[in-house]
C-alpha positions as a printed Julia matrix, in Angstrom:
491×3 Matrix{Float64}:
 135.42   59.23  167.99
 138.6    60.72  166.08
 138.31   61.65  162.3
 136.72   58.76  160.05
 139.92   59.6   157.62
 143.53   60.62  157.73
 146.12   58.77  160.53
 144.97   60.93  163.63
 146.93   64.17  165.3
 149.99   63.03  164.55
 151.14   61.98  161.12
 149.96   63.34  157.63
 146.18   63.79  157.55
 145.13   63.56  153.5
 141.2    64.62  153.67
 139.54   66.82  155.58
 136.09   68.42  155.94
 135.12   72.76  155.78
 133.06   73.02  158.46
 131.88   77.02  157.25
 128.71   77.02  159.28
 130.25   77.44  162.97
 133.21   79.56  161.66
 131.36   82.6   162.95
 131.44   80.76  166.05
 134.9    79.95  166.42
 136.58   83.54  166.28
 134.91   84.95  169.2
 135.98   82.44  171.38
 139.38   80.76  170.44
 141.23   83.34  172.98
 142.77   81.53  175.45
 141.83   78.19  174.92
 143.38   75.08  177.12
 144.81   73.09  174.47
 146.28   70.93  177.14
 143.55   69.06  177.69
 143.68   67.27  173.48
 147.22   65.99  173.89
 147.26   63.03  175.98
 150.77   63.85  176.47
 149.51   66.7   178.8
 146.12   64.69  180.07
 147.46   61.7   181.0
 143.84   60.54  182.15
 142.74   60.87  178.58
 141.38   57.57  177.26
 140.98   58.66  173.24
 140.97   61.91  171.57
 137.57   64.15  172.15
 136.99   66.1   168.51
 134.19   67.72  169.74
 133.13   71.41  170.11
 133.25   70.93  174.1
 136.64   69.67  173.96
 137.95   72.48  172.23
 136.48   75.16  173.73
 137.05   76.73  177.24
 134.92   75.62  180.2
 133.54   78.15  182.31
 135.62   77.5   185.17
 139.02   76.93  183.31
 141.81   79.92  183.56
 142.6    81.54  180.05
 146.26   80.47  179.29
 147.87   83.07  177.29
 150.93   80.86  175.88
 150.24   76.67  175.29
 152.75   74.54  174.21
 152.21   72.4   170.81
 154.35   70.67  168.84
 154.52   71.39  165.15
 152.29   68.82  162.41
 152.94   68.21  159.16
 150.09   67.62  157.19
 150.17   65.48  154.12
 149.06   66.55  150.26
 148.12   64.73  147.45
 149.42   66.1   143.87
 146.17   68.18  143.34
 145.35   70.18  145.79
 146.11   70.34  149.75
 144.35   70.83  153.11
 145.21   73.0   155.82
 144.09   72.24  159.44
 142.19   74.09  161.47
 140.3    73.51  164.94
 137.06   73.74  163.82
 133.74   71.78  165.27
 134.18   68.5   165.54
 137.03   67.79  162.93
 139.69   69.53  161.69
 139.22   72.37  159.57
 140.3    72.05  155.54
 140.75   74.69  153.4
 141.84   73.83  149.77
 145.18   75.55  148.85
 146.07   73.86  146.21
 149.22   73.16  145.34
 150.76   75.18  148.42
 152.44   72.54  151.37
 151.53   74.06  154.94
 153.33   73.41  158.12
 150.24   73.69  160.56
 150.19   72.97  164.46
 148.37   70.33  166.86
 148.66   67.02  167.89
 151.44   65.69  170.48
 154.85   64.52  169.25
 157.18   64.69  172.38
 160.56   66.66  172.29
 159.64   68.82  169.62
 157.37   72.25  170.73
 157.22   75.85  170.36
 155.64   78.18  172.46
 152.69   80.19  170.45
 151.01   82.85  171.88
 147.3    82.91  171.52
 147.47   80.19  169.2
 144.59   79.5   168.48
 143.75   83.2   167.12
 146.78   82.14  164.74
 144.9    79.44  163.86
 141.63   80.54  162.59
 143.53   84.0   161.56
 145.25   82.22  158.7
 142.4    80.13  157.73
 140.06   83.0   156.99
 143.23   84.37  154.89
 143.65   81.56  153.32
 140.3    81.11  152.31
 139.68   84.48  150.64
 143.38   84.48  148.81
 145.2    86.75  150.9
 148.09   84.47  151.47
 149.61   83.6   148.01
 149.96   79.44  147.83
 153.65   79.98  146.36
 154.61   81.45  149.7
 155.05   77.85  151.17
 158.16   75.66  150.57
 155.45   72.64  148.63
 154.66   75.47  145.64
 158.21   76.47  144.6
 158.51   75.37  141.03
 161.25   73.63  139.27
 161.93   75.82  136.41
 164.2    75.33  133.61
 167.39   77.79  133.47
 170.17   77.75  131.1
 172.82   80.09  131.52
 175.1    81.3   128.85
 178.85   82.33  130.35
 180.86   84.33  128.31
 184.28   82.29  128.7
 185.54   79.2   129.36
 184.69   77.02  132.58
 188.84   77.01  133.49
 188.67   80.49  133.91
 189.81   81.9   137.37
 186.56   83.88  137.87
 184.01   81.96  135.6
 185.04   78.29  137.24
 184.01   79.54  141.04
 181.3    81.23  139.8
 179.31   78.3   137.59
 180.71   75.76  140.31
 178.78   77.73  142.98
 175.59   78.03  140.89
 175.49   74.72  139.93
 175.52   73.97  143.81
 172.77   76.48  144.33
 170.59   75.19  141.32
 170.64   71.44  142.55
 170.27   72.64  146.29
 166.84   74.5   145.09
 165.82   72.13  142.11
 166.28   73.58  139.16
 167.12   72.5   136.24
 170.09   74.17  135.26
 172.57   73.78  132.15
 175.76   76.01  131.32
 176.9    76.84  128.07
 180.08   78.31  128.02
 181.37   80.51  125.04
 184.72   81.9   123.54
 186.28   84.31  125.72
 185.35   88.3   125.31
 183.97   87.1   122.12
 180.55   89.01  121.36
 179.71   87.26  117.97
 180.23   83.78  119.28
 178.44   84.5   122.57
 175.02   85.75  120.16
 175.78   82.5   117.9
 175.34   80.21  121.61
 172.35   82.04  122.55
 170.62   81.46  119.19
 171.28   77.9   119.56
 170.11   78.24  122.98
 166.85   79.77  121.2
 166.48   77.43  118.86
 166.48   74.09  121.06
 163.18   72.3   121.98
 161.94   72.02  124.44
 163.02   75.92  125.18
 163.96   76.62  128.35
 161.75   78.96  130.78
 164.6    81.26  131.59
 167.66   82.56  130.06
 170.36   84.01  131.97
 172.47   86.07  129.53
 176.16   88.56  129.72
 175.42   91.9   129.13
 177.82   92.06  126.24
 178.35   95.55  125.12
 176.33   96.09  121.58
 175.0    92.67  121.79
 172.04   93.03  124.45
 169.65   94.52  122.14
 169.63   91.68  119.66
 169.76   89.61  122.69
 166.54   90.86  123.94
 164.65   91.1   120.81
 165.32   87.66  119.94
 164.25   86.44  123.66
 160.92   88.51  122.85
 159.83   86.54  119.68
 160.57   82.85  121.63
 158.94   83.96  124.59
 161.85   83.37  126.87
 162.29   85.01  130.12
 165.93   86.91  130.56
 167.96   87.69  132.93
 171.24   89.66  132.31
 174.03   89.23  134.98
 177.71   90.23  135.56
 178.54   93.06  133.2
 176.81   96.77  133.1
 174.73   97.89  130.25
 176.37  100.77  128.04
 174.54  103.97  127.89
 174.03  103.16  124.26
 172.15  100.09  124.35
 170.22  101.79  127.33
 168.89  104.25  125.06
 167.56  101.33  123.24
 166.55   98.39  125.8
 166.0   100.88  128.68
 165.52   98.86  132.25
 164.0    95.68  132.52
 159.99   95.08  132.18
 159.49   97.75  130.31
 160.06   97.86  126.6
 160.76   94.19  126.82
 158.12   92.47  129.32
 160.35   89.29  129.82
 163.59   90.74  130.85
 162.86   90.22  134.5
 166.02   91.39  136.09
 169.54   93.11  135.71
 171.82   91.81  138.13
 176.12   92.64  138.04
 178.46   93.26  140.7
 179.29   97.3   142.4
 182.0    97.12  139.76
 182.17  101.31  139.86
 182.6   101.35  143.61
 185.15   98.44  143.31
 187.2   100.41  140.71
 187.29  103.19  143.54
 187.7   101.07  146.61
 190.88   99.48  145.39
 192.74  103.02  143.99
 191.56  104.08  147.39
 194.01  101.49  149.3
 196.57  101.2   147.27
 197.27  105.0   147.33
 197.19  105.06  150.91
 199.28  102.02  151.26
 202.06  103.37  148.92
 202.37  106.65  150.35
 202.78  104.75  153.63
 205.22  102.51  152.17
 207.47  105.17  150.38
 207.39  107.6   152.76
 205.36  110.1   150.68
 204.6   113.23  152.53
 201.16  114.72  151.28
 202.94  117.18  148.8
 204.15  114.06  147.17
 202.67  112.38  143.67
 201.69  108.85  144.6
 201.91  107.43  140.89
 199.88  104.53  139.54
 200.36  102.15  136.83
 197.01  100.78  135.82
 196.1    97.79  133.78
 192.23   97.22  132.78
 190.01   94.61  130.81
 188.69   94.94  127.68
 186.49   97.73  125.81
 183.09   95.34  125.68
 182.12   94.7   129.08
 180.35   97.0   131.53
 182.59   95.69  134.53
 185.62   96.55  132.67
 184.42   99.92  132.0
 182.8   100.55  134.85
 186.09   99.66  137.02
 187.95  101.93  134.98
 185.42  104.82  135.69
 185.69  104.06  139.68
 189.68  104.57  139.35
 189.13  107.65  137.69
 186.34  108.77  139.65
 188.74  108.27  142.82
 191.77  110.39  140.73
 189.34  113.36  140.12
 188.06  113.82  143.37
 191.39  113.56  145.61
 192.41  116.09  147.52
 196.14  114.81  147.71
 198.54  114.72  144.81
 198.36  111.55  143.18
 198.29  110.49  139.13
 198.0   107.77  136.5
 200.87  106.71  134.63
 199.06  105.21  132.1
 195.61  103.21  131.66
 195.52  100.22  129.45
 193.44   97.67  128.5
 194.77   94.42  128.51
 191.86   92.07  127.59
 191.56   90.08  130.96
 194.41   88.14  129.68
 197.45   87.16  131.54
 199.77   86.9   128.3
 198.25   90.37  127.06
 198.74   91.67  130.32
 202.47   90.34  131.33
 203.77   92.1   127.72
 201.66   95.21  128.32
 202.81   96.06  131.9
 206.95   95.37  131.17
 206.17   98.26  128.63
 204.59  100.26  130.94
 207.4    99.76  133.7
 209.71  100.15  131.2
 208.05  103.54  129.96
 207.17  104.71  134.39
 210.04  103.37  136.47
 208.73  105.41  138.67
 205.66  103.23  139.82
 204.36  103.64  143.54
 200.94  101.38  142.94
 199.45   99.27  140.21
 195.68   98.99  139.59
 194.58   95.56  138.04
 191.03   94.7   136.9
 191.25   91.14  137.77
 193.71   88.71  139.18
 194.95   87.54  136.28
 196.15   90.83  135.49
 197.68   91.37  139.04
 199.59   88.15  138.24
 200.99   89.66  135.16
 202.01   92.81  136.86
 203.62   91.04  139.26
 205.48   88.91  136.54
 206.32   91.73  134.35
 207.62   93.67  137.04
 210.27   91.3   138.26
 211.24   90.87  134.68
 211.86   94.46  134.11
 213.17   95.88  137.52
 214.88   92.16  139.1
 215.89   92.71  142.91
 213.41   96.35  143.09
 210.8    96.09  145.8
 207.72   95.56  144.59
 204.99   98.52  144.13
 201.99   98.31  145.9
 199.62   95.91  143.85
 196.25   95.65  144.0
 193.42   93.41  142.08
 189.72   91.6   141.95
 189.55   88.22  142.35
 185.54   87.52  141.86
 186.03   83.94  143.12
 188.44   84.32  145.75
 191.46   82.74  144.08
 193.23   80.27  146.56
 196.47   81.7   144.9
 195.45   85.62  145.77
 195.24   84.63  149.44
 199.21   82.86  149.01
 200.45   85.67  147.09
 199.17   88.43  149.76
 200.96   85.94  152.55
 204.29   86.53  150.59
 203.22   90.2   150.5
 203.12   90.35  146.55
 200.04   91.29  146.27
 198.49   94.04  148.81
 194.83   94.86  148.25
 192.16   92.23  146.55
 188.62   92.72  146.2
 186.45   89.88  145.51
 183.3    87.36  146.49
 180.95   88.47  143.37
 181.47   84.75  142.05
 178.01   84.59  144.58
 176.07   86.31  142.23
 174.79   83.33  140.19
 173.64   81.34  143.13
 171.29   84.71  144.05
 170.01   84.69  140.55
 169.0    81.23  140.93
 167.0    81.69  144.3
 165.15   84.9   142.69
 164.25   82.9   139.44
 162.49   80.48  141.64
 160.56   82.85  143.71
 159.62   84.38  140.69
 158.65   81.54  139.13
 156.53   80.17  141.99
 154.65   83.38  141.96
 156.88   85.59  144.43
 158.04   88.48  142.45
 160.79   90.33  144.14
 160.36   93.73  142.15
 158.68   95.55  145.0
 161.86   94.77  147.85
 165.04   94.04  144.95
 163.19   96.22  141.96
 164.56   95.13  138.69
 168.22   96.14  138.83
 170.69   94.47  141.65
 174.55   95.12  142.42
 176.55   92.95  144.55
 178.98   94.57  146.97
 182.76   93.42  147.14
 184.63   92.72  149.58
 188.09   94.08  150.69
 190.78   91.82  152.12
 193.86   93.42  153.57
 196.62   93.22  155.42
 194.24   93.34  158.54
 191.03   90.71  157.25
 192.89   88.19  154.71
 193.38   85.18  156.81
 190.03   85.48  157.9
 188.57   85.98  154.69
 190.84   82.84  153.37
 189.96   80.76  156.32
 186.5    81.04  155.46
 187.4    80.15  151.98
 189.75   77.23  152.58
 187.5    74.43  152.18
 185.22   74.95  149.22
 182.28   72.47  149.37
 179.65   74.18  148.03
 177.6    71.22  148.49
 177.15   72.19  152.19
 175.62   75.09  152.15
 171.76   75.32  152.49
 170.9    77.39  149.73
 167.09   77.56  150.4
 167.9    79.76  152.99
 168.13   82.54  150.42
 164.43   81.5   148.91
 161.4    82.83  150.46
 159.73   80.11  148.47
 162.0    77.81  150.06
 161.35   79.74  153.58
 158.11   81.7   153.66
 159.4    83.52  157.08
 162.03   85.07  155.14
 161.24   88.63  155.25
 163.75   90.37  153.57
 166.93   89.22  150.59
 169.94   89.57  152.44
 172.43   89.46  149.49
 175.61   89.45  151.81
 178.26   86.6   151.32
 178.57   86.43  155.09
 175.14   85.5   155.44
 175.42   82.79  152.64
 178.24   81.14  153.79
 177.01   81.17  157.64
């Protein structure tokens, strides 16, 4: 007789019975069970399903089968709990793992099968682990929570970096089932940013998580306020100043609700850009190893870690260089095209012998090129490098026209990863053992040899086509390690 409840082998089984008394009997006999006696698709003589113990366990003269073919079967679950079907004595064994959902094997669903080595042993082992709490219920897709997240962005949505960043983050949150709200602050204004944060803190109901930009001299106050209200905090995109470090420490130390800090590997990005443009300038201008490469540089601002760490990467390259190369002058231009244009004009008038230009952002790269043409019309452009975190389409066009020579980018994907990590953490899957509490995203370098490949990858920016659930261990229980590469994300 089939089970008294449920819908049989194929379809959801809403209730099951725990057959604990015979578990000891099941364990030693489970290896090599001839499961093909059970499905009708393999046993054409089977008139009805037989759930008795004799039908499940081997008969004396049956050869052992090390590999059995059984299709996937998903059990049904109620809102209050879940049952994990296992082979048992007469009925499926059900183990309460509320609120997890569990993918189970059994039955006969034609055309959707998989090879499972020693499948019965896996059934029993999984059941025993689940029964004694060794498997975290949050590890299964049905246990994924839907936290509310507010991300306060330090600029307008039209910005060439923050626009792609926020659109990508929105797409990820929607796919993961996260309730995300974006709040935009005035650019380069830590005081306005703090006001936006205070407004978010005063909102009711409060958000489960708040993602904040780590403005210099602003982070300690933000973390203090969040600690009082109980919001969990993630800091993103910008490094933390040495002065602020003394006050705030690292995530989960002085501020237990500060769970993660994330940023691009800006120090390395500044160094890589410098190395690339100096090497290309030496070739383009035919400079020998004894001749000096002269670089003019435009930076971001004085209040963000991204700006200062990129500058420090530039300085690190020149301090470690073996060949004669020098920076004519480094000037902060506040990430702004207009300010960058007028600043660069003055620099090029002062330093006509400029072989290469280092810039901290795409807008400053454009400004430098336009300024050179305004000051030195008809003269060949120097080698120009920049950073375009969102891989702006105009950057690739400028590379094609040989106006830009080196572009680093890709860290606009940071927000999507933050959504996945927040959801995993909220679902009971803490990332600390693998990721730690501070995460650095590498930037990819595009040059003459590879920019077309990168350009093709980003030609169609339909982020809704991406399966962001692949990033999350909550949605993908078999995911062993996070892969933060952009290539993995877009494959």
